[in-house]
CSV table of C-alpha atoms and ligand atoms in Angstrom, one decimal:
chain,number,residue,atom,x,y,z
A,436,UNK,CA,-26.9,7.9,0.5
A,437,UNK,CA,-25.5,10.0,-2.0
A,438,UNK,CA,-27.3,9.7,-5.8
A,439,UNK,CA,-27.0,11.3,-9.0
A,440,UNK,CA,-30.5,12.1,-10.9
A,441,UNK,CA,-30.1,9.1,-12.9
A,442,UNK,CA,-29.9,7.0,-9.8
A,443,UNK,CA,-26.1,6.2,-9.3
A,444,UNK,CA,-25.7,5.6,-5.9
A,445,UNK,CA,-21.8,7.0,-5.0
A,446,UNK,CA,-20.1,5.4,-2.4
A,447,UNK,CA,-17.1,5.3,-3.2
A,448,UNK,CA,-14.5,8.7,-3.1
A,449,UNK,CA,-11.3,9.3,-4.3
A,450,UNK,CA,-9.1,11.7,-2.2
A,451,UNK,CA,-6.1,13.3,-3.5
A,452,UNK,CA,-3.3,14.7,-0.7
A,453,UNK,CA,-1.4,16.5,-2.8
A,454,UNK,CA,-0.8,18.2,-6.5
A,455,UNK,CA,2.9,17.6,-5.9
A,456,UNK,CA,5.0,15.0,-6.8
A,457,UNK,CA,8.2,13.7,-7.3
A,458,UNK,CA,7.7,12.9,-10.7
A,459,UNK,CA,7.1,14.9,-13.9
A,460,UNK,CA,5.2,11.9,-15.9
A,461,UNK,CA,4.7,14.0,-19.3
A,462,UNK,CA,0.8,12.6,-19.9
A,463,UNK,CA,-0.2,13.8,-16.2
A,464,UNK,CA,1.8,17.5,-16.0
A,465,UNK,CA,0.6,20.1,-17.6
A,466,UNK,CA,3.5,21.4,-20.6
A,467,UNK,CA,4.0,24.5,-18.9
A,468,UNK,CA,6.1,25.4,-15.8
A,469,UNK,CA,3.5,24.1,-12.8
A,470,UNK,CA,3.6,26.0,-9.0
A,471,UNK,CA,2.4,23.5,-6.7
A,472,UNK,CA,-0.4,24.3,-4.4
A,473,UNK,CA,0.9,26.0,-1.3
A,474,UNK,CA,0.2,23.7,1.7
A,475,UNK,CA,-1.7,26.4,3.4
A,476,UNK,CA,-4.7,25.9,0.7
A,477,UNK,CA,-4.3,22.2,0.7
A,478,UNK,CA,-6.9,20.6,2.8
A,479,UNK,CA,-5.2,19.6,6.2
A,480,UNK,CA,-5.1,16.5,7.7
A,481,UNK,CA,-8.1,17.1,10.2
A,482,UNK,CA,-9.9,18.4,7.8
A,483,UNK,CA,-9.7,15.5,5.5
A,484,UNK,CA,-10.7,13.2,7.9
A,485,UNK,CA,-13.6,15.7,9.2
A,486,UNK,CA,-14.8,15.8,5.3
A,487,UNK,CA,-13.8,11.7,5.1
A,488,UNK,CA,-16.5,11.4,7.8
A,489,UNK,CA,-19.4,12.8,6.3
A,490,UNK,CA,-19.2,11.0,3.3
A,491,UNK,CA,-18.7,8.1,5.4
A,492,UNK,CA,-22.4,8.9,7.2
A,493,UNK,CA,-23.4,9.1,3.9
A,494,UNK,CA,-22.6,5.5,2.6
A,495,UNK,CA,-19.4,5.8,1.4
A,496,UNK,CA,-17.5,2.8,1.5
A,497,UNK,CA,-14.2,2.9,0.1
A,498,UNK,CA,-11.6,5.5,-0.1
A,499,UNK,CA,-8.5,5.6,-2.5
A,500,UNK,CA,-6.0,8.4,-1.0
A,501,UNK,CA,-4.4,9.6,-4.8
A,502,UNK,CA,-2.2,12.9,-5.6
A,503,UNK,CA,-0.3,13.8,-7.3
A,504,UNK,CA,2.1,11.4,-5.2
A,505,UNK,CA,0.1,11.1,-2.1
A,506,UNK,CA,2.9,9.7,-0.3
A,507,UNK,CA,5.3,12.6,-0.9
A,508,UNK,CA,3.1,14.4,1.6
A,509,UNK,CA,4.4,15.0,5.1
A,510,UNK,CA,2.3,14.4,7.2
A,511,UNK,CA,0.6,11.1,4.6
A,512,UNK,CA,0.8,8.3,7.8
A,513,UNK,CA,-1.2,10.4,9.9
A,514,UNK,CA,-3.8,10.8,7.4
A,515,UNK,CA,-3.9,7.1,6.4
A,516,UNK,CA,-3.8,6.3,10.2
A,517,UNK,CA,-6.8,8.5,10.8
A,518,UNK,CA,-8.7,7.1,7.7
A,519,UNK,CA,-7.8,3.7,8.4
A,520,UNK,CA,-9.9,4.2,11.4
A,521,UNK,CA,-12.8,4.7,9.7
A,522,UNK,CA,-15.3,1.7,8.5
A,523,UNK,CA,-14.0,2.1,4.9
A,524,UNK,CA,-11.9,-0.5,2.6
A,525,UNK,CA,-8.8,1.7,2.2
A,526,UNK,CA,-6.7,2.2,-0.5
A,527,UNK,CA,-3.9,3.9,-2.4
A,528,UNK,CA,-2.5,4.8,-5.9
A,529,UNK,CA,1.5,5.7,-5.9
A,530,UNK,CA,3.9,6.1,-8.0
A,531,UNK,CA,5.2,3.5,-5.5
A,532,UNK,CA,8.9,5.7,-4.6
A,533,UNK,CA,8.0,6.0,-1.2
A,534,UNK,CA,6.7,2.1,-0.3
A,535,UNK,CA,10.0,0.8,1.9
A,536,UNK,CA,9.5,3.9,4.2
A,537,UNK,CA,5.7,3.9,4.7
A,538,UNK,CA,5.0,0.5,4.8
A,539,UNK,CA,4.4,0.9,8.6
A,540,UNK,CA,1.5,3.5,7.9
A,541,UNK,CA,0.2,1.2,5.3
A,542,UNK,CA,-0.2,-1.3,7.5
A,543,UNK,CA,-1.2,0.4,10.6
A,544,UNK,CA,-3.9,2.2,8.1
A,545,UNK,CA,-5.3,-1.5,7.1
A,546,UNK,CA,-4.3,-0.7,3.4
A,547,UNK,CA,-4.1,-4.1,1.7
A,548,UNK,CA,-4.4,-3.2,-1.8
A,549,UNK,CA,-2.0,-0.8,-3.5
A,550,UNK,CA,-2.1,0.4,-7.2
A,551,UNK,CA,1.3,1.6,-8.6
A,552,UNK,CA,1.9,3.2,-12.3
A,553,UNK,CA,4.4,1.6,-14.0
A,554,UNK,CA,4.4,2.1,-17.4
A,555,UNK,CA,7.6,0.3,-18.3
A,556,UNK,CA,10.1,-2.2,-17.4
A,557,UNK,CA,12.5,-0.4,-19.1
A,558,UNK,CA,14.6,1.7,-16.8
A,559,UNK,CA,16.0,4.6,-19.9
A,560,UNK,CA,12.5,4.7,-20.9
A,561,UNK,CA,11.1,5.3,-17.7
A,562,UNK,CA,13.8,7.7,-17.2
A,563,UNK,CA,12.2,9.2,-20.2
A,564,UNK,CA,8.6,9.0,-18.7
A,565,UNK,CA,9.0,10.3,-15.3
A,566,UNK,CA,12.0,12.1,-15.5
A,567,UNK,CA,13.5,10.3,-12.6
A,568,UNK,CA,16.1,8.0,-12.8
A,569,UNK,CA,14.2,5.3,-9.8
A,570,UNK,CA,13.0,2.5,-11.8
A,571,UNK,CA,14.9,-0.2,-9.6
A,572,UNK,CA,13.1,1.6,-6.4
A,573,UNK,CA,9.9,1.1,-7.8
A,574,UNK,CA,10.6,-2.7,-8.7
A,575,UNK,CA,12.3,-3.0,-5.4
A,576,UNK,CA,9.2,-1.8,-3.8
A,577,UNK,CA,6.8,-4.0,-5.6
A,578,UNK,CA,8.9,-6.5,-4.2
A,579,UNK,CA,8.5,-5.5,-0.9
A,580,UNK,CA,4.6,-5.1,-0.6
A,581,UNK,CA,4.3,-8.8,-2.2
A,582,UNK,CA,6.8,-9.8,0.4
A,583,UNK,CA,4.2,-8.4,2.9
A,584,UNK,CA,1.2,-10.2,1.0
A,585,UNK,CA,-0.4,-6.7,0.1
A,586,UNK,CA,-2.2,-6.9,-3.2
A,587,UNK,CA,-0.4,-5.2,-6.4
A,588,UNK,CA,-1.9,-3.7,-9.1
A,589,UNK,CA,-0.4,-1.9,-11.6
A,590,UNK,CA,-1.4,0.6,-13.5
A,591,UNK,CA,0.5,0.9,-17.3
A,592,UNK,CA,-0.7,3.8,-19.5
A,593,UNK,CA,-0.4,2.4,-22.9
A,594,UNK,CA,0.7,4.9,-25.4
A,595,UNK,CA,1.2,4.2,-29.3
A,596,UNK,CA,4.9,3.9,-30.6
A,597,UNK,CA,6.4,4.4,-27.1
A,598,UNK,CA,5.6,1.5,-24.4
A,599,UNK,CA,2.2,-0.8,-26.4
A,600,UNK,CA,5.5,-2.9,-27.3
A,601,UNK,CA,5.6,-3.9,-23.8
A,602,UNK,CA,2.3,-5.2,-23.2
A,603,UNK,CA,3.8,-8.7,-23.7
A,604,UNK,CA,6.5,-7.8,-21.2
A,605,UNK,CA,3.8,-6.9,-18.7
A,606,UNK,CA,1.8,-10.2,-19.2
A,607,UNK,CA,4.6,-12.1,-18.9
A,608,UNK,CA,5.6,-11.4,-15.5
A,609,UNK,CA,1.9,-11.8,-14.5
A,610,UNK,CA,2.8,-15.8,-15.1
A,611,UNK,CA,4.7,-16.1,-11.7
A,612,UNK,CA,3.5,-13.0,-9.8
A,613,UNK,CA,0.3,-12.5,-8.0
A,614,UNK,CA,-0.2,-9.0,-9.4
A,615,UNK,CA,-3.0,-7.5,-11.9
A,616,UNK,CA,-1.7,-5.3,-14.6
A,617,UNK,CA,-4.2,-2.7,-15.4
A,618,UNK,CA,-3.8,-1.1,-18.7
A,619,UNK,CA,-5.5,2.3,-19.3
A,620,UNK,CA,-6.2,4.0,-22.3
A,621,UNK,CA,-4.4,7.4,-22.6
A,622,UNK,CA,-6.7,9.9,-21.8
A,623,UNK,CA,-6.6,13.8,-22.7
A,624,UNK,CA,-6.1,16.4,-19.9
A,625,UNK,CA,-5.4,20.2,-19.7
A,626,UNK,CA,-2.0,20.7,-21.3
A,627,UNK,CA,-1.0,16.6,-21.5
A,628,UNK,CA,-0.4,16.8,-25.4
A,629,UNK,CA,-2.7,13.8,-25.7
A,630,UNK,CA,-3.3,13.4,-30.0
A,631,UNK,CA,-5.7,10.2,-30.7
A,632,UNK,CA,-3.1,9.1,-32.6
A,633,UNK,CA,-0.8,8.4,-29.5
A,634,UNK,CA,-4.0,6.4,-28.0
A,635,UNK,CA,-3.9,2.3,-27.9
A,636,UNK,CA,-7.3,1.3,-27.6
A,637,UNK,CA,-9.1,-1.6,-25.8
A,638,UNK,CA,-9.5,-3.7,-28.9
A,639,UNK,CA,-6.0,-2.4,-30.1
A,640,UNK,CA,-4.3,-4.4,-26.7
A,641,UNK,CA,-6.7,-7.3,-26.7
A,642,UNK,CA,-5.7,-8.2,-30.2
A,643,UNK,CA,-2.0,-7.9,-29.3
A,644,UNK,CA,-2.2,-9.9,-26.3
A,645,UNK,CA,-4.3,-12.5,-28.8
A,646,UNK,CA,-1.5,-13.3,-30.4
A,647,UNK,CA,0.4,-14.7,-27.6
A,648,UNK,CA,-2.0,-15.7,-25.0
A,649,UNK,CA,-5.6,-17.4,-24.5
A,650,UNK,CA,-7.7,-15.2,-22.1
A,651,UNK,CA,-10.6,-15.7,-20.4
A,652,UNK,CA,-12.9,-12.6,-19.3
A,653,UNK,CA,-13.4,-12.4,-15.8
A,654,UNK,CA,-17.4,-11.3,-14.5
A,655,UNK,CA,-17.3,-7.9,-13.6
A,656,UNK,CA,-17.9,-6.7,-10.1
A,657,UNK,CA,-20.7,-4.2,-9.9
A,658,UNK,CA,-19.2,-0.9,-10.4
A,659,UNK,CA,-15.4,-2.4,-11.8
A,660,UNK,CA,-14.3,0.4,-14.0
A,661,UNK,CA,-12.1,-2.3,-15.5
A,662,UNK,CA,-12.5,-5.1,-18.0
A,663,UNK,CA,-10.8,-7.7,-16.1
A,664,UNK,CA,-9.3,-11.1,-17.7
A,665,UNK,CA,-7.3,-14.5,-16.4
A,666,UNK,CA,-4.8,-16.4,-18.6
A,667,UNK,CA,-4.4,-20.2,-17.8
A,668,UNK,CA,-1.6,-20.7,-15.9
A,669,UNK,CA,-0.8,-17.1,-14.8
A,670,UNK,CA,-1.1,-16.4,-11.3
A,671,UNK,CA,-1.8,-12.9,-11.7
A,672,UNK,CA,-4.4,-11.5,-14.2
A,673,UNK,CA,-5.2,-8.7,-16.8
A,674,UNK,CA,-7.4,-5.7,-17.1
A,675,UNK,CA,-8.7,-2.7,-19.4
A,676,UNK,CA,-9.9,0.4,-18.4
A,677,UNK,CA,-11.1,1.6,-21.7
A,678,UNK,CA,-12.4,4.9,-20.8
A,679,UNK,CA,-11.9,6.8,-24.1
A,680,UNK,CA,-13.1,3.7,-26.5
A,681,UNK,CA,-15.7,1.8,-24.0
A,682,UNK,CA,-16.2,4.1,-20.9
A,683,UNK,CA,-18.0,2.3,-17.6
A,684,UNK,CA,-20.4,5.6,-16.9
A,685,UNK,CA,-23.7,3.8,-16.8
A,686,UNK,CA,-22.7,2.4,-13.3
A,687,UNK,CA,-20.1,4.9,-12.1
A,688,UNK,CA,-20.5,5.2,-8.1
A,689,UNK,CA,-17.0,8.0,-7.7
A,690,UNK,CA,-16.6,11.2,-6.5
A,691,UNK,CA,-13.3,12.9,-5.9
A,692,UNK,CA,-12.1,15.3,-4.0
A,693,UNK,CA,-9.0,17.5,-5.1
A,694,UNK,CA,-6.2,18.5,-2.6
A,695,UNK,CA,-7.6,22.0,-2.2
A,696,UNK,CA,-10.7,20.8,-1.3
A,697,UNK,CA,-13.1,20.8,-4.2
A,698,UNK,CA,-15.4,18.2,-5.6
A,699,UNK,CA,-15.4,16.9,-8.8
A,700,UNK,CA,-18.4,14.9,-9.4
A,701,UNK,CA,-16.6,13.5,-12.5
A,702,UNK,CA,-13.1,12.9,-14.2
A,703,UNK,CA,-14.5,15.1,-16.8
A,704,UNK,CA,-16.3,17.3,-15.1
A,705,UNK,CA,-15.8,21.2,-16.1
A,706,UNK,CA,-17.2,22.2,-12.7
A,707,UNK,CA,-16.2,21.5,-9.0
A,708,UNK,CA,-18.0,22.5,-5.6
A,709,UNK,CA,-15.6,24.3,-3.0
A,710,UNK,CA,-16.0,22.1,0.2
A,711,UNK,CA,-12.9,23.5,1.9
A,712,UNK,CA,-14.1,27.0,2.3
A,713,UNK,CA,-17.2,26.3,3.9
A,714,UNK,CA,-15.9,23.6,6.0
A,715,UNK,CA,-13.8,26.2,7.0
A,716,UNK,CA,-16.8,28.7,7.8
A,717,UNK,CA,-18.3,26.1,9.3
A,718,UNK,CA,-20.8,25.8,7.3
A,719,UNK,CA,-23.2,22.9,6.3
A,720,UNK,CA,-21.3,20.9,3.7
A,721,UNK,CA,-23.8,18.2,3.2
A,722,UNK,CA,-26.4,19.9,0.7
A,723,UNK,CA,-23.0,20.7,-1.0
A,724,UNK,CA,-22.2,17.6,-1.9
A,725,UNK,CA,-25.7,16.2,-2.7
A,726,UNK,CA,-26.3,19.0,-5.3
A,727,UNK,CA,-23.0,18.4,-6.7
A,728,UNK,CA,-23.6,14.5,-7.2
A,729,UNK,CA,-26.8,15.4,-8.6
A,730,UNK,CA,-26.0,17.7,-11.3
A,731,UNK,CA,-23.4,14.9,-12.2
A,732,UNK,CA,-23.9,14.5,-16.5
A,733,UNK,CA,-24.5,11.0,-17.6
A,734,UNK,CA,-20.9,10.1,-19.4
A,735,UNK,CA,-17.5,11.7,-18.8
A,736,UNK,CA,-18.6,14.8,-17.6
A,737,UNK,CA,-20.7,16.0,-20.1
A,738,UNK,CA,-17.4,16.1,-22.7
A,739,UNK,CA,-16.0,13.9,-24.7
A,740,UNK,CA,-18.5,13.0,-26.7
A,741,UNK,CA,-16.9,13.0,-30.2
A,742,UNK,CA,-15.5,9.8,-31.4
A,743,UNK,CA,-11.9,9.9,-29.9
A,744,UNK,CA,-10.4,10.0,-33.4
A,745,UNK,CA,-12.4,13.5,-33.8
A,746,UNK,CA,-11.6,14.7,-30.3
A,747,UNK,CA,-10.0,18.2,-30.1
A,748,UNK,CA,-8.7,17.8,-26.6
A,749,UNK,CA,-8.2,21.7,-26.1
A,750,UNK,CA,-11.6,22.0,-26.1
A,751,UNK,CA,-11.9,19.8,-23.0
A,752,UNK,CA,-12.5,22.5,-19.8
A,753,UNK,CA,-10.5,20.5,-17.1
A,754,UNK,CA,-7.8,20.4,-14.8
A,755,UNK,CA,-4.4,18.4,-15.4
A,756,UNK,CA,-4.7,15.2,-14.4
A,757,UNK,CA,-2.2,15.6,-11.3
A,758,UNK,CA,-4.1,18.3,-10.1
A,759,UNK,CA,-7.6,16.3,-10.4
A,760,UNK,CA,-6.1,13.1,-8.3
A,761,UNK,CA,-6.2,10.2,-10.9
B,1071,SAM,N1,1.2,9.6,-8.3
B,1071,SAM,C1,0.3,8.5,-8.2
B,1071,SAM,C2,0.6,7.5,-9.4
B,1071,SAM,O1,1.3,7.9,-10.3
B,1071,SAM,O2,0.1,6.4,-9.3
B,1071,SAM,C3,-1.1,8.8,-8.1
B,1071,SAM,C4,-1.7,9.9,-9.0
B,1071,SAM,S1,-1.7,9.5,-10.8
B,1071,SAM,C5,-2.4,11.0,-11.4
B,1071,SAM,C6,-3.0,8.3,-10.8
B,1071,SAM,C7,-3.0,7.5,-12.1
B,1071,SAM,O3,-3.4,8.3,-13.2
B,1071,SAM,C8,-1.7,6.9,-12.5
B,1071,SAM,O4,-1.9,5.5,-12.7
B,1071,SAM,C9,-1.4,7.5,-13.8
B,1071,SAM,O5,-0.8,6.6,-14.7
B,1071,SAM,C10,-2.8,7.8,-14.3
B,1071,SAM,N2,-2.8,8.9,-15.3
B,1071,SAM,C11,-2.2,10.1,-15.3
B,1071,SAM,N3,-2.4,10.8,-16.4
B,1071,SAM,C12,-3.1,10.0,-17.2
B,1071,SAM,C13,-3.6,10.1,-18.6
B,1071,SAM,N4,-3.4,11.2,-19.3
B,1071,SAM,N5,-4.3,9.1,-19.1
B,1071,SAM,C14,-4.5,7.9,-18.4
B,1071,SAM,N6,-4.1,7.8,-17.1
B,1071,SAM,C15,-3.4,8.8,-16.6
B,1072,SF4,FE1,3.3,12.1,-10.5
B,1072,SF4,FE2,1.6,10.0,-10.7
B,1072,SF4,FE3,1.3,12.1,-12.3
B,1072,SF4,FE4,3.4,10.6,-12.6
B,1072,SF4,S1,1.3,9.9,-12.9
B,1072,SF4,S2,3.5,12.8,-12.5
B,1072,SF4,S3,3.8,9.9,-10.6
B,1072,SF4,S4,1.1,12.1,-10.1
C-alpha cells in the first residue's frame, strides 16, 4: 500500500504517454514556442508497463493513460494492450481526434470509460481553442464510442467571457445522451496566462445552471474529485471539479507519472522523483516512490493557498499542464 503521512492511501495513478499533441489548447501550452520531449527520454512502452506493475503490487487500482494527447503516440495500442492486461480498471483522457482509429485498442485494452475535453460546441470557437479546425471529428467520435456503449465523459474547462455561455448548451444535450459533462474550474499553470478574473467558479456554474434546471446532488464516491449532480429527466448528468474554489485534497488517493518518467505526488507539486533513470540502472524504484507519496503536502501541493482572487500565478513552481498529464 502506498500512503502519504496524513494517511491517504494512493491507489490510483495517472500516466501520461506523451507531452505532444495535436492540439495547441491556449490554457494547457505554455505561451512560448514548446520542443516536445524527444522519444528517446520518454518512458518506453516496456518500461511503462514494468513501472505500471509495481504500483500495481502496491495496491494500485486504476490507471488513467493522459498526455498531452495520449493517443497521438505511436506505439499507444500496445501500451493500452499491455495495461489492459493488468488487474486495473483502465481508463483514458483524449482530446478524442484519434477515437475511430483506436477503437480496436480500446477495446482490446478493456477501456470502458473515456473522458474527452470539449470545451465548446461551437466549431469557430473551438477553432479558436485548439487551433485545429476538427470539431466535427471530435463530435463524430463521441458518436462513435456511445455507438459502442463505452461511457462518455466530458470534460469543459469553463472560462469567463469565452465558453461559461455554453454551460446551458452542455446541459442540454445531457437530456437525450447518456454522457456526464464535467466542468472544471480553470486552473493556473506554468505559462497558461490564467488571471482569476478569467476563472468561473463552482458556485458561479451552479447558479447559472439554477436558472434553468432543478438538480439534485449525487453522493459522492469515496475519493470523486468531482461534485456530481442528476437533473430529472436527463439521461446523462452533471459534475464540478472545483479545484481552485473547493478543492477535494482531504481524500486525494492520485499520483502521476509524467512521460519522461518522473513522479509527481501532486498537481501542484513543485517537486517530482526521477523513476525512469533508476529503472534504467536498475535500481530499486519502490522506496522511491514511497518517500515521494510521503512527503506529499496536505492541499494542492503545498501552493495555492491564497484565495484565488489574490493568487499570483507566476509564483506557482510547476510544469505546464501538458507536460504534467492532466
Ligand atoms: N489531451 C488530452 C485531453 O485534452 O483530454 C489529455 C491531456 S489534457 C492536459 C487533460 C485535461 O486537462 C483536459 O480535460 C484539459 O481540458 C484539462 N486542462 C488542461 N489545462 C487546464 C487548465 N489550465 N485548467 C483546467 N483544466 C485543464
Ligand atoms: Fe492537447 Fe489536451 Fe492540452 Fe488541448 S488540453 S493542448 S488537447 S493536451
Amino acid at each position: 500500500m502506498i500512503t502519504d503521512s496524513f494517511g491517504r492511501v494512493h491507489d490510483y495513478l495517472r500516466i501520461s504517454l506523451t507531452d505532444n499533441c495535436n492540439f495547441r489548447c491556449f490554457y494547457c501550452m505554455p505561451e512560448e514556442e514548446y520542443d516536445f520531449t524527444p522519444a528517446s527520454r520518454l518512458m518506453q512502452t516496456e518500461e511503462i508497463v514494468q513501472l505500471a506493475k509495481i504500483f500495481v503490487e502496491q495496491g494500485v487500482k486504476k490507471i488513467r493513460l493522459t498526455g498531452g494527447e495520449p493517443l497521438v503516440r505511436k506505439d499507444a495500442a500496445a501500451i493500452i494492450t499491455a495495461l489492459g492486461k493488468l488487474p486495473v480498471e483502465l481508463v483514458i483522457t483524449t482530446n478524442g481526434t484519434r477515437i475511430a482509429e483506436m477503437l480496436p485498442a480500446l477495446i482490446a485494452g478493456g477501456i470502458k470509460t473515456v473522458n474527452i475535453s470539449l470545451d465548446t460546441l461551437q466549431p469557430e470557437k473551438f477553432l479558436f481553442i485548439t487551433r485545429r479546425d476538427l470539431f466535427h471529428q471530435v463530435r463524430s467520435n463521441i458518436e462513435l464510442l456511445l455507438h459502442h456503449k463505452i461511457t462518455v465523459k466530458i470534460n469543459m474547462v469553463v472560462m469567463k467571457g469565452l465558453n461559461d455561455n455554453e454551460i446551458k448548451d452542455f446541459i442540454d444535450w445531457t437530456k437525450h445522451n447518456p454522457i456526464q459533462i464535467r466542468f472544471i474550474e480553470f486552473m493556473p499553470f506554468s505559462g497558461n496566462k490564467w488571471t482569476s478574473n478569467k476563472m468561473f467558479s463552482l458556485n458561479e456554474i451552479l447558479a447559472t445552471i439554477a436558472k434553468d434546471f432543478t438538480m439534485l446532488p449525487v453522493k459522492a464516491a469515496p475519493h470523486d474529485t468531482a461534485k456530481s449532480f442528476m437533473i430529472p429527466g436527463h439521461e446523462g448528468s452533471f459534475a464540478i471539479i472545483s479545484t481552485m474554489t473547493a478543492p477535494f485534497c482531504s481524500t486525494c488517493n492520485r499520483m502521476r507519472l509524467t512521460a519522461d518518467g518522473k513522479l509527481k505526488n501532486c498537481l501542484f507539486s513543485d517537486g517530482e522523483t526521477d523513476l525512469l533513470s533508476p529503472l534504467r540502472n536498475n535500481q530499486d524504484i519502490l522506496p522511491l516512490i514511497q518517500s515521494s507519496i510521503w512527503s506529499k503536502k496536505k492541499e494542492l501541493g503545498g501552493q495555492l493557498i491564497e484565495h484565488f482572487e489574490k493568487l499570483d500565478a507566476d509564483s506557482i513552481k510547476n510544469r505546464s499542464m501538458i507536460t504534467i498529464g492532466g
